Amino acid sequence: ARQVDQRISRVPGVVDDFDGIVYSNPNTLVRLRPYAGSRVGFTTESFASAAQAGLNGRVVTTVPNLPVEIPVRIRYDVPWNQRASVLDAMPIVAPNGSTYTLGSLADVIQAGPSTELNEENLRPLIRVTANVSGRDLGSTIADIKGALATLQLPPGYDITYGGRYALQQQSFQEFGMAIGTAILLVFVTMVFEFRNFRIPLVIISSVPLSLFGVTIALRLSHIPLNVSSFMGLILLVGGVVKNGILLFDEVDKHRRHGLSVEAQMIEAGRTRMRAIVMTTLTSLLGVVPLAIGVGAGSEMQKPLAVATIGGLMFSTLFTLLLMPVFYASSRTLYRFDLLEERPVSSDGAALIREAGHS
């Protein structure tokens, strides 16, 4: 524990480190001699009770003093901080009615200080603790792991990281599952809306790409990735998908009219770019006060706002520039349509009608 504490104390940002070794006060052991105790009628329990009465006294009555009662304790006229030599001469009344000294019936042993033993799941452990100041938790833990990587532990010993770091990792896992569930639900909804897999896959592809914007925004603002910024990622899923739905809803309409892929994307971009830009700007401006950090408690909400701003800015560029490229590439590489309406020319419709009349 001391070696671990010495190593982590050298890591920048680590303050208030403690090796976890707690010493208790020095103890005095009073061990009854079996033959001497049984000869005068003492058992282990009765001897412990008599010795405790001699040291601390015994409450014999109380004096009423409303609203509480004052206990009256009778004890020997001995100092509270007894030494071993004083305890040897302390009188003690045996069950046979005779009075003996404590040293004649028991061995008084002055023991040194002992350390506290802690267990968790029936395994002994020592908690080496520290606080973090002036740095983010993730980079500090990374440096601590590097400092302890070369430490040779005895057989059966291992190092487990807990506290705020363990809670942070658990929160990241839970938020990761929440983000995955949100993406899945949004994808299934778009499949039913567009009646194919191709357009939902193209739209969903912009979600991981928007993480570049989140990373850059957090890096420029010197904000670490934490629980609040993860909440911003969940909110970002809806905003990113919204832009794609606005664009490809218009693309789907032009596709049904038989336009080429290039014409579909150009017409959809010309029609929906204004709506995409305006909705993105309103979302960005709505969280700007949180990103600036105005008001009490703003530090907790600032990572959420910064992550949302960075993700929405990049996702808008991806929606207008890269999504059309992905869509055009998917048209030529593979098909995922479940039910795709195909445009029918007027000549083809006339032939169908004539075949029906015949």
Short mmCIF file of C-alpha atoms in Angstrom, two decimals:
data_model
loop_
_atom_site.label_atom_id
_atom_site.label_comp_id
_atom_site.label_asym_id
_atom_site.label_seq_id
_atom_site.Cartn_x
_atom_site.Cartn_y
_atom_site.Cartn_z
CA ALA A 1 0.00 0.00 0.00
CA ARG A 2 2.84 2.39 0.78
CA GLN A 3 4.52 1.66 -2.56
CA VAL A 4 1.25 2.30 -4.40
CA ASP A 5 0.76 5.55 -2.52
CA GLN A 6 4.32 6.69 -3.25
CA ARG A 7 3.87 6.09 -6.97
CA ILE A 8 0.50 7.75 -7.39
CA SER A 9 1.59 10.75 -5.32
CA ARG A 10 4.05 11.64 -8.11
CA VAL A 11 1.29 11.78 -10.74
CA PRO A 12 0.32 15.39 -11.64
CA GLY A 13 -3.15 16.27 -10.39
CA VAL A 14 -3.18 13.79 -7.49
CA VAL A 15 -3.75 15.44 -4.11
CA ASP A 16 -4.70 14.29 -0.61
CA ASP A 17 -3.32 10.78 -1.19
CA PHE A 18 -3.56 8.28 1.68
CA ASP A 19 -2.08 4.79 1.84
CA GLY A 20 -5.13 3.40 3.67
CA ILE A 21 -3.18 2.03 6.65
CA VAL A 22 -5.04 2.98 9.85
CA TYR A 23 -3.46 2.26 13.23
CA SER A 24 -5.68 1.78 16.25
CA ASN A 25 -4.74 2.95 19.76
CA PRO A 26 -2.32 0.83 21.82
CA ASN A 27 -4.13 -2.02 23.53
CA THR A 28 -3.73 -3.64 26.93
CA LEU A 29 -4.58 -7.33 27.10
CA VAL A 30 -5.78 -8.81 30.39
CA ARG A 31 -5.57 -12.61 30.16
CA LEU A 32 -7.11 -14.64 33.01
CA ARG A 33 -5.02 -17.52 34.30
CA PRO A 34 -7.36 -20.55 34.15
CA TYR A 35 -6.26 -22.20 37.40
CA ALA A 36 -6.10 -19.00 39.44
CA GLY A 37 -9.48 -17.83 38.15
CA SER A 38 -11.34 -21.10 38.70
CA ARG A 39 -9.89 -21.42 42.21
CA VAL A 40 -11.63 -18.23 43.34
CA GLY A 41 -14.80 -18.89 41.33
CA PHE A 42 -14.20 -16.76 38.24
CA THR A 43 -15.30 -17.66 34.74
CA THR A 44 -14.13 -15.74 31.70
CA GLU A 45 -17.39 -13.79 31.49
CA SER A 46 -17.59 -12.99 35.20
CA PHE A 47 -13.94 -11.97 35.30
CA ALA A 48 -14.40 -9.63 32.32
CA SER A 49 -17.44 -8.07 34.02
CA ALA A 50 -15.56 -7.61 37.31
CA ALA A 51 -12.51 -6.11 35.56
CA GLN A 52 -14.71 -3.74 33.59
CA ALA A 53 -16.47 -2.66 36.79
CA GLY A 54 -13.11 -2.02 38.40
CA LEU A 55 -11.86 0.07 35.47
CA ASN A 56 -15.00 1.93 34.42
CA GLY A 57 -17.20 1.56 37.46
CA ARG A 58 -20.81 0.49 37.52
CA VAL A 59 -24.02 2.53 37.31
CA VAL A 60 -25.96 1.80 40.51
CA THR A 61 -28.75 4.39 40.36
CA THR A 62 -29.89 7.56 38.62
CA VAL A 63 -30.80 11.02 39.88
CA PRO A 64 -33.95 12.54 38.31
CA ASN A 65 -33.17 15.79 36.56
CA LEU A 66 -35.84 16.53 33.97
CA PRO A 67 -35.85 16.15 31.08
CA VAL A 68 -33.05 13.57 31.53
CA GLU A 69 -31.82 11.34 34.35
CA ILE A 70 -28.24 11.60 35.61
CA PRO A 71 -26.54 8.20 36.12
CA VAL A 72 -24.58 7.60 39.33
CA ARG A 73 -21.46 5.51 38.74
CA ILE A 74 -19.33 3.90 41.48
CA ARG A 75 -15.74 2.99 40.65
CA TYR A 76 -12.37 2.50 42.28
CA ASP A 77 -10.26 5.53 43.02
CA VAL A 78 -7.79 4.80 40.22
CA PRO A 79 -6.73 7.10 37.35
CA TRP A 80 -8.48 6.74 34.00
CA ASN A 81 -5.21 6.40 32.08
CA GLN A 82 -3.85 3.35 33.86
CA ARG A 83 -0.44 1.91 33.21
CA ALA A 84 0.30 -1.79 33.28
CA SER A 85 1.92 -1.50 36.71
CA VAL A 86 -1.17 0.26 38.09
CA LEU A 87 -3.49 -2.36 36.62
CA ASP A 88 -1.55 -5.14 38.30
CA ALA A 89 -2.34 -3.63 41.71
CA MET A 90 -6.01 -2.85 40.98
CA PRO A 91 -8.28 -4.64 43.49
CA ILE A 92 -10.95 -6.95 42.20
CA VAL A 93 -13.68 -8.76 44.16
CA ALA A 94 -13.97 -12.47 43.43
CA PRO A 95 -17.22 -14.49 43.59
CA ASN A 96 -16.04 -16.12 46.83
CA GLY A 97 -16.15 -12.69 48.53
CA SER A 98 -12.40 -12.21 48.78
CA THR A 99 -10.49 -9.33 47.26
CA TYR A 100 -7.49 -9.95 45.03
CA THR A 101 -5.23 -7.87 42.89
CA LEU A 102 -5.69 -8.10 39.14
CA GLY A 103 -2.07 -9.14 38.67
CA SER A 104 -2.50 -12.15 40.95
CA LEU A 105 -5.29 -13.59 38.81
CA ALA A 106 -4.40 -12.50 35.27
CA ASP A 107 -1.49 -11.51 33.06
CA VAL A 108 -1.55 -7.83 32.01
CA ILE A 109 0.15 -7.44 28.63
CA GLN A 110 0.82 -4.09 27.02
CA ALA A 111 0.23 -4.56 23.25
CA GLY A 112 1.34 -2.12 20.58
CA PRO A 113 -0.86 -0.44 18.00
CA SER A 114 -2.58 -2.66 15.42
CA THR A 115 -3.87 -1.92 11.94
CA GLU A 116 -7.48 -2.09 10.90
CA LEU A 117 -8.46 -4.97 8.62
CA ASN A 118 -11.13 -4.42 5.97
CA GLU A 119 -12.85 -7.03 3.85
CA GLU A 120 -15.06 -6.97 0.79
CA ASN A 121 -16.76 -10.13 -0.48
CA LEU A 122 -14.69 -12.09 2.06
CA ARG A 123 -11.44 -10.74 0.57
CA PRO A 124 -9.10 -8.52 2.60
CA LEU A 125 -8.41 -5.15 1.04
CA ILE A 126 -6.61 -1.87 1.63
CA ARG A 127 -8.13 1.30 0.18
CA VAL A 128 -5.48 3.67 -1.15
CA THR A 129 -7.37 6.92 -1.79
CA ALA A 130 -6.64 10.28 -3.40
CA ASN A 131 -8.40 13.27 -4.92
CA VAL A 132 -7.92 14.88 -8.32
CA SER A 133 -7.30 18.61 -8.69
CA GLY A 134 -6.48 20.64 -11.79
CA ARG A 135 -6.87 17.73 -14.23
CA ASP A 136 -9.65 15.60 -15.62
CA LEU A 137 -10.30 12.22 -14.07
CA GLY A 138 -9.69 10.13 -17.20
CA SER A 139 -6.18 11.36 -17.98
CA THR A 140 -5.20 11.21 -14.31
CA ILE A 141 -6.29 7.57 -14.01
CA ALA A 142 -4.40 6.77 -17.23
CA ASP A 143 -1.20 8.20 -15.72
CA ILE A 144 -1.82 6.31 -12.46
CA LYS A 145 -2.18 3.05 -14.38
CA GLY A 146 1.07 3.80 -16.17
CA ALA A 147 2.82 4.50 -12.87
CA LEU A 148 1.60 1.21 -11.36
CA ALA A 149 2.22 -0.91 -14.46
CA THR A 150 5.72 -1.91 -13.35
CA LEU A 151 4.81 -2.55 -9.70
CA GLN A 152 5.45 -6.17 -8.71
CA LEU A 153 2.57 -7.40 -6.54
CA PRO A 154 2.80 -10.43 -4.24
CA PRO A 155 0.97 -13.58 -5.38
CA GLY A 156 -2.78 -13.28 -4.87
CA TYR A 157 -2.78 -9.46 -4.84
CA ASP A 158 -4.38 -7.28 -7.49
CA ILE A 159 -5.28 -3.61 -7.99
CA THR A 160 -8.89 -2.53 -8.59
CA TYR A 161 -9.88 1.04 -9.41
CA GLY A 162 -13.04 2.27 -7.70
CA GLY A 163 -14.58 5.49 -6.46
CA ARG A 164 -15.52 8.16 -9.00
CA TYR A 165 -13.66 6.34 -11.78
CA ALA A 166 -15.71 3.16 -11.37
CA LEU A 167 -18.94 5.17 -11.30
CA GLN A 168 -17.84 7.04 -14.43
CA GLN A 169 -17.11 3.82 -16.31
CA GLN A 170 -20.47 2.36 -15.27
CA SER A 171 -22.22 5.52 -16.44
CA PHE A 172 -20.40 5.36 -19.78
CA GLN A 173 -21.55 1.79 -20.31
CA GLU A 174 -25.14 2.67 -19.48
CA PHE A 175 -25.10 5.72 -21.76
CA GLY A 176 -23.53 3.62 -24.52
CA MET A 177 -26.42 1.17 -24.27
CA ALA A 178 -28.88 4.09 -24.30
CA ILE A 179 -27.29 5.56 -27.43
CA GLY A 180 -27.35 2.16 -29.15
CA THR A 181 -31.01 1.67 -28.23
CA ALA A 182 -31.90 5.15 -29.51
CA ILE A 183 -30.14 4.52 -32.84
CA LEU A 184 -31.92 1.16 -33.22
CA LEU A 185 -35.37 2.61 -32.52
CA VAL A 186 -34.78 5.51 -34.89
CA PHE A 187 -33.56 3.12 -37.59
CA VAL A 188 -36.61 0.85 -37.29
CA THR A 189 -38.91 3.88 -37.46
CA MET A 190 -37.21 5.12 -40.65
CA VAL A 191 -37.41 1.67 -42.24
CA PHE A 192 -41.18 1.70 -41.87
CA GLU A 193 -41.32 5.31 -43.10
CA PHE A 194 -39.15 4.95 -46.22
CA ARG A 195 -39.99 1.27 -46.89
CA ASN A 196 -36.36 0.32 -47.52
CA PHE A 197 -33.08 -0.14 -45.72
CA ARG A 198 -30.90 2.00 -47.96
CA ILE A 199 -32.08 5.47 -46.93
CA PRO A 200 -32.15 4.68 -43.15
CA LEU A 201 -28.62 3.27 -43.37
CA VAL A 202 -27.37 6.40 -45.14
CA ILE A 203 -29.01 8.65 -42.55
CA ILE A 204 -27.74 6.62 -39.58
CA SER A 205 -24.21 6.74 -41.02
CA SER A 206 -24.05 10.44 -40.15
CA VAL A 207 -24.40 9.71 -36.40
CA PRO A 208 -20.89 8.23 -35.86
CA LEU A 209 -19.44 10.85 -38.23
CA SER A 210 -20.86 13.61 -36.05
CA LEU A 211 -18.63 12.33 -33.22
CA PHE A 212 -15.75 14.11 -34.97
CA GLY A 213 -17.52 17.39 -34.29
CA VAL A 214 -18.13 16.44 -30.65
CA THR A 215 -14.47 15.49 -30.14
CA ILE A 216 -13.16 18.67 -31.75
CA ALA A 217 -15.56 20.91 -29.81
CA LEU A 218 -14.68 19.31 -26.47
CA ARG A 219 -10.98 19.48 -27.29
CA LEU A 220 -11.05 23.16 -28.23
CA SER A 221 -13.02 24.06 -25.09
CA HIS A 222 -10.76 21.90 -22.84
CA ILE A 223 -13.73 19.92 -21.53
CA PRO A 224 -13.21 16.21 -20.74
CA LEU A 225 -15.59 13.51 -21.89
CA ASN A 226 -17.95 12.99 -18.95
CA VAL A 227 -21.51 12.00 -18.16
CA SER A 228 -22.89 15.40 -19.17
CA SER A 229 -21.25 15.28 -22.60
CA PHE A 230 -22.61 11.75 -23.08
CA MET A 231 -26.10 13.13 -22.51
CA GLY A 232 -25.34 15.55 -25.33
CA LEU A 233 -24.58 12.57 -27.59
CA ILE A 234 -28.03 11.11 -26.89
CA LEU A 235 -29.67 14.41 -27.79
CA LEU A 236 -27.47 14.58 -30.87
CA VAL A 237 -28.94 11.38 -32.32
CA GLY A 238 -32.34 13.03 -32.79
CA GLY A 239 -30.90 16.21 -34.25
CA VAL A 240 -28.66 14.42 -36.75
CA VAL A 241 -31.40 12.08 -37.93
CA LYS A 242 -33.82 15.00 -38.26
CA ASN A 243 -31.62 16.64 -40.90
CA GLY A 244 -31.36 13.41 -42.86
CA ILE A 245 -35.11 12.84 -42.77
CA LEU A 246 -35.76 16.34 -44.08
CA LEU A 247 -33.40 15.76 -47.00
CA PHE A 248 -34.33 12.22 -47.97
CA ASP A 249 -38.04 12.71 -47.61
CA GLU A 250 -37.71 15.11 -50.52
CA VAL A 251 -35.35 12.70 -52.30
CA ASP A 252 -37.93 9.94 -52.00
CA LYS A 253 -40.58 12.14 -53.63
CA HIS A 254 -38.33 12.90 -56.63
CA ARG A 255 -37.34 9.24 -56.92
CA ARG A 256 -40.98 8.30 -57.43
CA HIS A 257 -41.15 10.75 -60.32
CA GLY A 258 -38.37 8.92 -62.14
CA LEU A 259 -35.56 11.45 -61.78
CA SER A 260 -31.93 10.32 -61.86
CA VAL A 261 -29.99 10.01 -58.61
CA GLU A 262 -28.02 13.19 -59.32
CA ALA A 263 -31.18 15.12 -60.11
CA GLN A 264 -32.90 13.78 -57.00
CA MET A 265 -30.11 14.99 -54.73
CA ILE A 266 -29.78 18.39 -56.42
CA GLU A 267 -33.50 19.11 -56.27
CA ALA A 268 -33.80 17.85 -52.68
CA GLY A 269 -30.81 19.91 -51.57
CA ARG A 270 -32.15 23.03 -53.26
CA THR A 271 -35.56 22.55 -51.63
CA ARG A 272 -34.57 21.46 -48.12
CA MET A 273 -31.24 23.20 -47.47
CA ARG A 274 -32.97 26.28 -46.08
CA ALA A 275 -35.06 24.20 -43.67
CA ILE A 276 -32.04 22.13 -42.55
CA VAL A 277 -29.87 25.19 -41.93
CA MET A 278 -32.60 27.11 -40.10
CA THR A 279 -33.56 24.23 -37.78
CA THR A 280 -29.89 23.58 -37.01
CA LEU A 281 -29.25 27.24 -36.24
CA THR A 282 -32.22 27.43 -33.89
CA SER A 283 -31.00 24.32 -32.05
CA LEU A 284 -27.48 25.76 -31.79
CA LEU A 285 -28.60 29.17 -30.60
CA GLY A 286 -30.84 27.55 -27.98
CA VAL A 287 -27.87 25.93 -26.20
CA VAL A 288 -25.37 28.79 -26.65
CA PRO A 289 -26.17 30.27 -23.18
CA LEU A 290 -25.40 26.89 -21.62
CA ALA A 291 -22.13 26.65 -23.56
CA ILE A 292 -21.08 30.14 -22.42
CA GLY A 293 -21.67 29.09 -18.82
CA VAL A 294 -24.07 31.77 -17.59
CA GLY A 295 -25.76 31.26 -14.22
CA ALA A 296 -25.39 28.95 -11.25
CA GLY A 297 -24.77 25.29 -12.00
CA SER A 298 -23.78 26.01 -15.60
CA GLU A 299 -20.57 23.99 -15.30
CA MET A 300 -22.65 20.81 -15.10
CA GLN A 301 -24.54 21.67 -18.30
CA LYS A 302 -21.68 23.18 -20.30
CA PRO A 303 -20.30 19.83 -21.61
CA LEU A 304 -23.77 18.87 -22.83
CA ALA A 305 -24.14 22.14 -24.76
CA VAL A 306 -20.64 22.04 -26.26
CA ALA A 307 -21.08 18.42 -27.40
CA THR A 308 -24.44 19.28 -28.97
CA ILE A 309 -23.07 22.34 -30.80
CA GLY A 310 -20.05 20.52 -32.21
CA GLY A 311 -22.08 17.50 -33.29
CA LEU A 312 -24.85 19.51 -34.96
CA MET A 313 -22.39 21.69 -36.89
CA PHE A 314 -20.53 18.73 -38.34
CA SER A 315 -23.67 16.65 -38.92
CA THR A 316 -25.18 19.48 -40.98
CA LEU A 317 -22.13 19.48 -43.24
CA PHE A 318 -22.27 15.70 -43.50
CA THR A 319 -25.98 15.81 -44.31
CA LEU A 320 -25.56 18.29 -47.17
CA LEU A 321 -22.22 17.03 -48.55
CA LEU A 322 -21.56 13.39 -47.68
CA MET A 323 -25.04 11.87 -47.40
CA PRO A 324 -25.75 12.44 -51.12
CA VAL A 325 -22.45 10.70 -51.94
CA PHE A 326 -23.31 7.74 -49.72
CA TYR A 327 -26.77 7.50 -51.23
CA ALA A 328 -25.49 7.58 -54.81
CA SER A 329 -22.86 4.95 -53.99
CA SER A 330 -25.42 2.68 -52.36
CA ARG A 331 -27.61 2.86 -55.48
CA THR A 332 -24.83 1.43 -57.62
CA LEU A 333 -23.31 -1.06 -55.16
CA TYR A 334 -26.25 -2.91 -53.64
CA ARG A 335 -29.97 -2.92 -53.04
CA PHE A 336 -31.74 -3.08 -49.70
CA ASP A 337 -35.26 -2.14 -50.76
CA LEU A 338 -38.17 -3.87 -49.10
CA LEU A 339 -40.85 -2.22 -51.20
CA GLU A 340 -39.80 0.40 -53.71
CA GLU A 341 -42.30 2.16 -55.93
CA ARG A 342 -41.05 2.36 -59.50
CA PRO A 343 -42.03 5.12 -61.86
CA VAL A 344 -44.21 3.98 -64.75
CA SER A 345 -44.13 5.86 -68.06
CA SER A 346 -47.26 6.92 -69.89
CA ASP A 347 -46.61 4.40 -72.70
CA GLY A 348 -46.28 1.62 -70.22
CA ALA A 349 -49.52 2.65 -68.52
CA ALA A 350 -51.33 2.67 -71.86
CA LEU A 351 -50.11 -0.83 -72.68
CA ILE A 352 -51.31 -2.04 -69.28
CA ARG A 353 -54.74 -0.51 -69.87
CA GLU A 354 -55.01 -2.09 -73.35
CA ALA A 355 -54.02 -5.45 -71.97
CA GLY A 356 -56.70 -5.10 -69.32
CA HIS A 357 -59.43 -4.29 -71.90
CA SER A 358 -58.43 -7.17 -74.12
#
